Coordinates of C-alpha atoms in Angstrom, one line a residue:
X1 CA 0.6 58.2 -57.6
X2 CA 0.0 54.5 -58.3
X3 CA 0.7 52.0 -55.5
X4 CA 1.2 48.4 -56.7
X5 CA 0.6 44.6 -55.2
X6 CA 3.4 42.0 -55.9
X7 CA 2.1 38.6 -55.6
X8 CA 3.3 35.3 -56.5
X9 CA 0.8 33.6 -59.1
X10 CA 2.1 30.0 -58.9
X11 CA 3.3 27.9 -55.6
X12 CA 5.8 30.4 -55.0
X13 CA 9.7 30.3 -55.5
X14 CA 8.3 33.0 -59.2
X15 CA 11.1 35.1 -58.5
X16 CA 9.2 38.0 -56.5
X17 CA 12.6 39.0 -55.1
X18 CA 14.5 40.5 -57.9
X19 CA 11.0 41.8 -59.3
X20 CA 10.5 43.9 -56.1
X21 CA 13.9 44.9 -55.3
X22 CA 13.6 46.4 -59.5
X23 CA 10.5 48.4 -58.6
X24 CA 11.1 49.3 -55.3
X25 CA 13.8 52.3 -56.7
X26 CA 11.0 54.0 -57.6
X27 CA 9.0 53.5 -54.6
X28 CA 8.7 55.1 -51.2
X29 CA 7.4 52.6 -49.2
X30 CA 8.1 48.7 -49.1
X31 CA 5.5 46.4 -47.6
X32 CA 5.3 43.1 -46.1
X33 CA 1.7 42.3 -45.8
X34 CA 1.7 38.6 -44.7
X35 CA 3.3 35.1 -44.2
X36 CA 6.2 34.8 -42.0
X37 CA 10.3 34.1 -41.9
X38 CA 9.1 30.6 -44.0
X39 CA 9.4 32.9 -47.1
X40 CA 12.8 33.4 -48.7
X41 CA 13.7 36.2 -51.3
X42 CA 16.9 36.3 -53.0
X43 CA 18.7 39.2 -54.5
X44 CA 21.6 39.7 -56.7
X45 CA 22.6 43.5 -56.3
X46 CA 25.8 44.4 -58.2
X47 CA 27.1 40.5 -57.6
X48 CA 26.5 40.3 -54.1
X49 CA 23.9 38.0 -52.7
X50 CA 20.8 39.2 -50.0
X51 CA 19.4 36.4 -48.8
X52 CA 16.2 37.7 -47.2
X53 CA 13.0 36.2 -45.0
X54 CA 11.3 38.4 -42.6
X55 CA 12.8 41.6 -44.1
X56 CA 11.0 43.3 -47.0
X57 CA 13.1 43.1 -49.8
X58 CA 13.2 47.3 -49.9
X59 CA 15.8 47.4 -46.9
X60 CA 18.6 47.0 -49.5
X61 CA 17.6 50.2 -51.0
X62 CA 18.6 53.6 -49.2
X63 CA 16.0 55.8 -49.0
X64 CA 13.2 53.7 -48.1
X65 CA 10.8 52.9 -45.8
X66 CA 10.6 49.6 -45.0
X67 CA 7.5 48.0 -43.2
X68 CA 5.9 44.6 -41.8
X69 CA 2.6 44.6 -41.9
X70 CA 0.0 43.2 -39.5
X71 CA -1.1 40.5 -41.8
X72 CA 2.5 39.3 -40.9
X73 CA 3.1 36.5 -38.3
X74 CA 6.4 37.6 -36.6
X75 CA 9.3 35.9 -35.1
X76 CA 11.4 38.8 -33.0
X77 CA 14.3 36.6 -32.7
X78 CA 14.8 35.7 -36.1
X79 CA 14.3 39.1 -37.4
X80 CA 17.2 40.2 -34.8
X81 CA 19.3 37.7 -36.6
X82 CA 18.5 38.9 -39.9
X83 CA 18.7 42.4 -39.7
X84 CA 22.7 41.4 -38.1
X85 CA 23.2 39.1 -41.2
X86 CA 22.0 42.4 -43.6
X87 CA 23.8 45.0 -41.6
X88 CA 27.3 43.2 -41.8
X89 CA 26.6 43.1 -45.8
X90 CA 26.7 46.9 -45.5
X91 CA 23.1 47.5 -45.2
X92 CA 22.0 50.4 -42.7
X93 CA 18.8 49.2 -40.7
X94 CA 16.9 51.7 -38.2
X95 CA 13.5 52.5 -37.0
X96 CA 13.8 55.2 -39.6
X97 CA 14.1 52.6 -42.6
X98 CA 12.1 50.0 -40.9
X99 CA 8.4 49.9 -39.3
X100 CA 6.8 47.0 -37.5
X101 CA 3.0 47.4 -36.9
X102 CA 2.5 47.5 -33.6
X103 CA -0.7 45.0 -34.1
X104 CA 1.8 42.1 -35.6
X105 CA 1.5 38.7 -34.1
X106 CA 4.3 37.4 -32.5
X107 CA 5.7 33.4 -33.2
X108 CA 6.9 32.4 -30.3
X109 CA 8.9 29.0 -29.5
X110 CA 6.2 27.1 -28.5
X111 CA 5.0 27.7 -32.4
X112 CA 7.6 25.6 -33.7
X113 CA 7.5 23.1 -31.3
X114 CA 4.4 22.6 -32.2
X115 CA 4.4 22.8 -36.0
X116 CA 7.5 19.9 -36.1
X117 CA 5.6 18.0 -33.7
X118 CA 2.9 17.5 -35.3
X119 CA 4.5 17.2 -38.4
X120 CA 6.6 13.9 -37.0
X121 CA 3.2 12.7 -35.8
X122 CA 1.8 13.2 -39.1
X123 CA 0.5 9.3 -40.5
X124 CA 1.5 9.0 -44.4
X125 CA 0.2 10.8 -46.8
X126 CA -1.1 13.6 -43.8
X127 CA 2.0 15.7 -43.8
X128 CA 1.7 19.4 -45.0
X129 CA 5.3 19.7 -45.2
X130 CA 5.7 22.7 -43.3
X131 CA 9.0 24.4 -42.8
X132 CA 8.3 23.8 -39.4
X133 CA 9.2 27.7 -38.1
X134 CA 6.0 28.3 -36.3
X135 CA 3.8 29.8 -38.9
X136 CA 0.4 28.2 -39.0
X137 CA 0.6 27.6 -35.3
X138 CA 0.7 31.6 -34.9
X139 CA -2.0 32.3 -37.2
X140 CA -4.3 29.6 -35.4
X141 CA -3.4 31.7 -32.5
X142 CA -4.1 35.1 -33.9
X143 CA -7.6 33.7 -34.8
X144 CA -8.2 32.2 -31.6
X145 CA -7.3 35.5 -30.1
X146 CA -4.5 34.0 -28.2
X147 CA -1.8 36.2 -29.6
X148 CA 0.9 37.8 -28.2
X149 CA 1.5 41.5 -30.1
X150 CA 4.3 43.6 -31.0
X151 CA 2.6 46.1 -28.7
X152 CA 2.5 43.9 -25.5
X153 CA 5.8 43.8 -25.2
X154 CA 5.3 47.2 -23.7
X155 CA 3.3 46.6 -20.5
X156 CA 4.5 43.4 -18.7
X157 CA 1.1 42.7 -16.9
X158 CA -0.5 42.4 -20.2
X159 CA 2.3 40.2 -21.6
X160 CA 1.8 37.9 -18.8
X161 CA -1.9 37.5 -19.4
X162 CA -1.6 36.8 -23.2
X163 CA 1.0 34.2 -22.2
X164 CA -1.3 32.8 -19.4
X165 CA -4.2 32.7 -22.0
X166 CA -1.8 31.2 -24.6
X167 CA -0.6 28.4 -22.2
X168 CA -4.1 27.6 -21.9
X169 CA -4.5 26.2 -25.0
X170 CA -1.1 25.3 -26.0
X171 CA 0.2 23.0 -22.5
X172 CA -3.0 20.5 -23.0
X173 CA -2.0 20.2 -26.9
X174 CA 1.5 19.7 -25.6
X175 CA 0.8 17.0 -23.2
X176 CA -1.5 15.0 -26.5
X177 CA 2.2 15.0 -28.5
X178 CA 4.3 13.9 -25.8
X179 CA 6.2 17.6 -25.4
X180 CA 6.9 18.9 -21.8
X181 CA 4.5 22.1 -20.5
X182 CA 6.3 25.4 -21.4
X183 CA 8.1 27.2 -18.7
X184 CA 6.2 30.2 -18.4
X185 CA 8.7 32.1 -16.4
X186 CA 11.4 31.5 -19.4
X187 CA 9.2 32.1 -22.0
X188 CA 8.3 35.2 -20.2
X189 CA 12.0 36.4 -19.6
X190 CA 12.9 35.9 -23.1
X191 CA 10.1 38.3 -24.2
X192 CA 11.3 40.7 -21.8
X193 CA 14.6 40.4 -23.1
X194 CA 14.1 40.9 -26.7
X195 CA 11.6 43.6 -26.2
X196 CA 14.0 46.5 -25.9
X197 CA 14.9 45.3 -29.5
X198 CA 11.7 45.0 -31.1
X199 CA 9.7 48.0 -29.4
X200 CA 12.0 50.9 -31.2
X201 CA 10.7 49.7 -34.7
X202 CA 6.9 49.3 -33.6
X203 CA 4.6 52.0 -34.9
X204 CA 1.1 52.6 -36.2
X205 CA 1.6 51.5 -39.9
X206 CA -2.1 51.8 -40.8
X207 CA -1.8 55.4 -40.2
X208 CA 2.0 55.7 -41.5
X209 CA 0.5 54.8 -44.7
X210 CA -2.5 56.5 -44.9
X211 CA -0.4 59.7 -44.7
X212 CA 2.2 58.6 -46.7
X213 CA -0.6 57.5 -49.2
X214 CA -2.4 61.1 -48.9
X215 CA 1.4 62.9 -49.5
X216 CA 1.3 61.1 -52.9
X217 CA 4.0 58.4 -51.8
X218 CA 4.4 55.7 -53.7
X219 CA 3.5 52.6 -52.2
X220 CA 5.1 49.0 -52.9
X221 CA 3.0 45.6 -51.3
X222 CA 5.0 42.8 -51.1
X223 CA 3.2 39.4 -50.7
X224 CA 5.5 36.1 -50.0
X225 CA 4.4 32.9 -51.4
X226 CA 2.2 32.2 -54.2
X227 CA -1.6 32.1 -54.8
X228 CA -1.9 28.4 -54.8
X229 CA -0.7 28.4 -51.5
X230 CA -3.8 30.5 -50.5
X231 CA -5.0 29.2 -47.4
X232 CA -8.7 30.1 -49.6
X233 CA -7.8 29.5 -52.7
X234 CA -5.1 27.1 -53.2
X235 CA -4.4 23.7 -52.9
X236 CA -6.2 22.7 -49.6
X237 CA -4.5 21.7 -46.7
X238 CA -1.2 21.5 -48.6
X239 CA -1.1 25.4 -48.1
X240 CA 0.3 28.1 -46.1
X241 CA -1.8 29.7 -43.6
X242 CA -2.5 32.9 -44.6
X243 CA -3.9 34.7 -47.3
X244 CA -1.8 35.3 -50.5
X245 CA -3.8 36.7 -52.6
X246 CA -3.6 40.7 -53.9
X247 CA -6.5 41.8 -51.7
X248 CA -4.5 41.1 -48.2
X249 CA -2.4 43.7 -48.7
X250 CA -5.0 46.2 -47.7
X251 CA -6.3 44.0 -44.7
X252 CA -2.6 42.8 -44.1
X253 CA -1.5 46.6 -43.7
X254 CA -4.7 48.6 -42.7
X255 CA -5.4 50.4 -46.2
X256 CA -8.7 50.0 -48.1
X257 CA -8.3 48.6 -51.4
X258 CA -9.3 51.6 -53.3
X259 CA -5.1 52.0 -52.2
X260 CA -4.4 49.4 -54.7
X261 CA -3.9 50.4 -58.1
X262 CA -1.7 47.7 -60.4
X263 CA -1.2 44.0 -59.2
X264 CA 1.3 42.3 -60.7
X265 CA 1.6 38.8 -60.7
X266 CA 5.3 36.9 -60.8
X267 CA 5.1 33.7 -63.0
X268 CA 7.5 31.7 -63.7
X269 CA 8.2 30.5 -67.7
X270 CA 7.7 26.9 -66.2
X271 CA 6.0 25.5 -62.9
X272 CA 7.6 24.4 -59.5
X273 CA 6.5 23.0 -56.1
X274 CA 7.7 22.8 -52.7
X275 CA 6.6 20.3 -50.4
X276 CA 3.7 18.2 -50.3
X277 CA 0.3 18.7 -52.6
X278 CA -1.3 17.9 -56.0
X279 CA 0.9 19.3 -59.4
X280 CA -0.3 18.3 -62.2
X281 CA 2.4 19.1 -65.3
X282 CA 5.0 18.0 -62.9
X283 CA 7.6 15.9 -64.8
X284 CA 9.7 12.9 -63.2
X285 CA 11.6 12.5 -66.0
X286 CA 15.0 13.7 -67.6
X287 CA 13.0 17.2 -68.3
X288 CA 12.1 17.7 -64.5
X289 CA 15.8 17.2 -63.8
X290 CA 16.9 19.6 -66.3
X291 CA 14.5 22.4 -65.4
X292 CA 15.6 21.9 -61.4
X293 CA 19.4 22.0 -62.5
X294 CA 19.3 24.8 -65.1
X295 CA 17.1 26.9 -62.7
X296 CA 18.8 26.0 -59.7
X297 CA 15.3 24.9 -58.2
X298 CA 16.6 25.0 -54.0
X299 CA 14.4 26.6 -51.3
X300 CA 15.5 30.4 -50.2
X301 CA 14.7 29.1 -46.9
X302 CA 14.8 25.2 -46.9
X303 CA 17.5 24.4 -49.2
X304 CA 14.6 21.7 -50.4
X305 CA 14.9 20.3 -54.0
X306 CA 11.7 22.0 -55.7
X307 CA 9.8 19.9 -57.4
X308 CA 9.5 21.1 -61.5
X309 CA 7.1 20.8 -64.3
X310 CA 5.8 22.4 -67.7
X311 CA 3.6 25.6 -67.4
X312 CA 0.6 25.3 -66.5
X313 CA -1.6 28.0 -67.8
X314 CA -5.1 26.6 -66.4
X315 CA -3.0 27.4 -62.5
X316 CA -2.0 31.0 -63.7
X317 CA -5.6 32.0 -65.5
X318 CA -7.0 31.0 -62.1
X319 CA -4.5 33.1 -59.9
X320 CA -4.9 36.1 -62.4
X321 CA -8.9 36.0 -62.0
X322 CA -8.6 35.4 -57.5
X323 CA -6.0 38.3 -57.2
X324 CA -6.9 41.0 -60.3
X325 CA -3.8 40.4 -61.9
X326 CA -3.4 43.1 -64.1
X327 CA 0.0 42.3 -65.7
X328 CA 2.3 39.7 -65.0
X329 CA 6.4 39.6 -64.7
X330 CA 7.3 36.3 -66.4
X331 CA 10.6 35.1 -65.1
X332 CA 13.5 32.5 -65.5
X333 CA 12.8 32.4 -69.5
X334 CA 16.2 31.4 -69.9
X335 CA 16.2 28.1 -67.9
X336 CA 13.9 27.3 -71.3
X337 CA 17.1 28.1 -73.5
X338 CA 17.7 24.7 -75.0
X339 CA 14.8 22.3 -75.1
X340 CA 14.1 21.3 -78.4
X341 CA 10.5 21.5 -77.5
X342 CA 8.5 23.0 -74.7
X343 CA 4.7 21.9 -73.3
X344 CA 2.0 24.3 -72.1
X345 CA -1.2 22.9 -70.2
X346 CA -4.1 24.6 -71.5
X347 CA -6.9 22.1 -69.9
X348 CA -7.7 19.4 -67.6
X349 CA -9.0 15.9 -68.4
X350 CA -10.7 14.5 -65.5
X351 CA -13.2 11.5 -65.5
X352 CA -13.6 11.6 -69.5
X353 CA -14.6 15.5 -69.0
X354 CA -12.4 18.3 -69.7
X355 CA -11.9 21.4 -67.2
X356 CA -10.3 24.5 -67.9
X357 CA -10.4 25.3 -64.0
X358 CA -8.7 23.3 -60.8
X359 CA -11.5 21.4 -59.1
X360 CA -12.1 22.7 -55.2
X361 CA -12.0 18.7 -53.9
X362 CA -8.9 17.4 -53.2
X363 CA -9.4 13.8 -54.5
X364 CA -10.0 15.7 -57.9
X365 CA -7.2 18.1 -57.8
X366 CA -5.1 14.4 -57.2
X367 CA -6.7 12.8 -60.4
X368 CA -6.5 15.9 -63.0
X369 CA -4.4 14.9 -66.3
X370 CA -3.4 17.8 -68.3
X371 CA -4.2 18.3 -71.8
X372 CA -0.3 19.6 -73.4
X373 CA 0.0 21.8 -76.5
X374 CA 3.9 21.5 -78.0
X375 CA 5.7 24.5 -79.3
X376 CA 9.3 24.6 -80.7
X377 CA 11.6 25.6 -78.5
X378 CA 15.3 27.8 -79.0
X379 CA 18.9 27.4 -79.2
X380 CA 20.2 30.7 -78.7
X381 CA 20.2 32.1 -75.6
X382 CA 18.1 34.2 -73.5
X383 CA 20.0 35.1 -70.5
X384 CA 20.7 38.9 -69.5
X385 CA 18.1 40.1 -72.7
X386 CA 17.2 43.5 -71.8
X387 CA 14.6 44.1 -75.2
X388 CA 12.6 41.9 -77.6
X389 CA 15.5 42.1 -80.0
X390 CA 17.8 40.2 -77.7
X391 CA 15.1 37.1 -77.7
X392 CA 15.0 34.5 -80.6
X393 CA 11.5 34.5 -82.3
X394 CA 10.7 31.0 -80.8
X395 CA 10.9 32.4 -77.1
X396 CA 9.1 35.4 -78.5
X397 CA 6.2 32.7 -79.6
X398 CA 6.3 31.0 -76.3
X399 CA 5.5 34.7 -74.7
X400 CA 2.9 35.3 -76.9
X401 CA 1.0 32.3 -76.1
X402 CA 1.7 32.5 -72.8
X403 CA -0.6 36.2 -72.6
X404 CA -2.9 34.5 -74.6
X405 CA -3.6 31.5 -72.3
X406 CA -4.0 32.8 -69.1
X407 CA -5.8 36.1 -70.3
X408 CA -3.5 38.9 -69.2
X409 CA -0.9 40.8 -70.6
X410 CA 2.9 40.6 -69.7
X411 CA 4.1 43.4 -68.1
X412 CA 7.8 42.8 -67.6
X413 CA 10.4 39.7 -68.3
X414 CA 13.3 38.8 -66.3
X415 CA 15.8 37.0 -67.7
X416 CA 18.2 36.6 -65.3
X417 CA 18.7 37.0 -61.3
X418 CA 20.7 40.1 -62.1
X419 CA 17.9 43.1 -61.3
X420 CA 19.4 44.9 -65.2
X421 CA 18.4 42.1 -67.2
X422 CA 14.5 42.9 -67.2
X423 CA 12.7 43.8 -70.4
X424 CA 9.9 46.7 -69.3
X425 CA 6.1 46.4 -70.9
X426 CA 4.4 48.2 -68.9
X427 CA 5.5 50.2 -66.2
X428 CA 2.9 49.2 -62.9
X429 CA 4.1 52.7 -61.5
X430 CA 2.9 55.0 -64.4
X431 CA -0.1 57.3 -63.5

């Protein structure tokens, strides 16, 4: 049976919600294989509204097995919070419908301390814009081998010595930004308390999936973000700190990627940004503002104002090639309804020399120009379509191109939040 990556193939914000919520009816499994509660998925189910962050989207569906992966960074507080905000919108959430890997990192407070304070100490033109939860602090942690584990909230003595070894790198930082020393003894008690919570979801999900996998189980990945938030292959720093990219879900869940067989890639008909970073179609002008309002371009988990721009099809060849994209879902089409004319990047001008790739350096990723090509754009309306006869011949035309740009077919189209209103291509779960 055919298992299949999600993965955002812009900056994020694509729309990977609804997408996964559509093909996880037909899954078993729902995975989470990295990033943390700085992610936000929205659903529209039936009219009502799942806002979602650390929970994989699947845990609206009955039925399913939902589970965070170890490539996730994990805050047990806020996932208490979240699975009370889900279950009092009628959702049932157990250890039977959800799995935590027992070798998840944990983010503790200390992680968000840090994160906002060194964000406030940031000089100009240094800040990441971080949504200052915790996350890249926790990954550094996981790499310096500092991390507290879902599992060690089952033996105290070993608790206590992660936290001691933790301390020992974290109170000195502290001390540089001005912040007080943790209090061990609280930090410790609070672990302790939320323990009980976390424990009964923790399980071996490496193995979980290898037999679910071998029992011929179909298998969703779930990434959060997008691919230019890569902490490889995107726009360095101003990136999260993990990787994004399709072949984490194997290392992110503890499956070989011979377990992978369609990726698709979430793209958005235009391009927006969140936060801080180089964006090279983005528009400051009347069209920017339109794009933001008709796509109602606000953070899940922010409530920033995204930043918006014309499609940039240099960005989305690029992700395609990093994460073998082998089909794309192209969503929000109808925010497009409208414009009298629409602009695709299909190049880069930089220093008199043109580039049909993103430059590595920063200073060049800053200086880029794009090259536009102009199409006609539609009047009639795109919202809800459900098959190519429902789209006008001009949106049609902007598809078209769009496949032909970035060098990979499209697989599906959304046209609305509503999960119905998807037009199917090619189904990433045939055999």
């Amino acid at each position: 049976m055919a298992n299949v990556v999600v993965v955002g193939a812009q900056w994020g914000d694509e729309g990977k919600g609804k997408i996964v919520d559509w093909l996880s009816e037909r899954a078993d499994v729902i995975c989470r294989f990295q990033g943390g509660h700085n992610a936000g998925h929205t659903l529209v189910i039936d009219g009502e509204v799942y806002k979602l962050h650390a929970l994989p989207s699947g845990v609206v569906r009955g039925g399913k097995l939902s589970v965070i992966g170890n490539g996730v960074v994990l805050d047990p507080w806020h996932l208490m919070r979240e699975i009370e905000t889900v279950t009092a919108q009628g959702v049932k959430i157990s250890p039977e419908t959800l799995m935590v890997a027992e070798n998840t990192p944990l983010i503790l407070p200390l992680h968000g301390e840090l994160d906002r304070a060194r964000e406030e100490a940031a000089s100009k033109g240094t800040k990441i814009g971080t949504t200052g939860r915790g996350i890249g602090p926790a990954y550094e942690d996981k790499v310096g081998r500092r991390s507290v584990r879902v599992a060690d909230l089952a033996d105290m003595a070993t608790l206590e010595a992660r936290v001691d070894r933790a301390l020992q790198h974290h109170d000195p930082l502290r001390r540089g930004l001005g912040i007080e020393p943790v209090d061990r003894d609280a930090l410790i008690a609070e672990l302790r308390g939320i323990a009980d919570k976390i424990l009964p979801f923790a399980a071996p999900v490496w193995k979980v999936l290898n037999e679910r996998k071998t029992a011929g189980e179909r298998i969703l990945f779930e990434g959060a973000q997008g691919a230019l938030l890569d902490i490889d292959f995107g726009t360095y720093p101003y990136v999260t700190s993990s990787n994004v990219i399709a072949g984490q879900a194997a290392t992110g869940t503890g499956v070989g990627p011979g377990s992978i067989d369609f990726v698709l890639g979430i793209v958005k008909a235009y391009t927006t940004r969140v936060g801080e970073g180089p964006f090279p179609t983005e528009l400051l002008d009347d069209d920017g503002e339109r794009l933001g309002v008709q796509g109602h371009e606000f953070g899940t988990t922010t409530g920033r104002k995204r930043r918006c721009g014309w499609f940039d099809s240099v960005l989305v060849r690029q992700t395609c090639a990093t994460s073998g994209v082998s089909g794309i879902a192209l969503t929000k089409l109808d925010v497009l309804d409208g414009f009298d004319e629409l602009k695709i990047c299909t190049g880069y001008e930089l220093d008199g020399e043109r580039l049909e790739y993103l430059p590595t350096a920063a200073d060049a990723q800053a200086r880029v120009v794009p090259i536009y090509e102009t199409m006609s754009g539609w009047s009639d309306s795109t919202a809800g379509a459900r098959s190519w006869a429902d789209l006008p011949g001009e949106a049609i035309k902007y598809v078209r191109r769009v496949e032909e740009l970035i060098q990979c077919p499209v697989a599906m189209l959304s046209t609305s939040p509503e999960r119905e209103d998807t037009i199917l291509v090619t189904d990433p779960f045939a055999d």
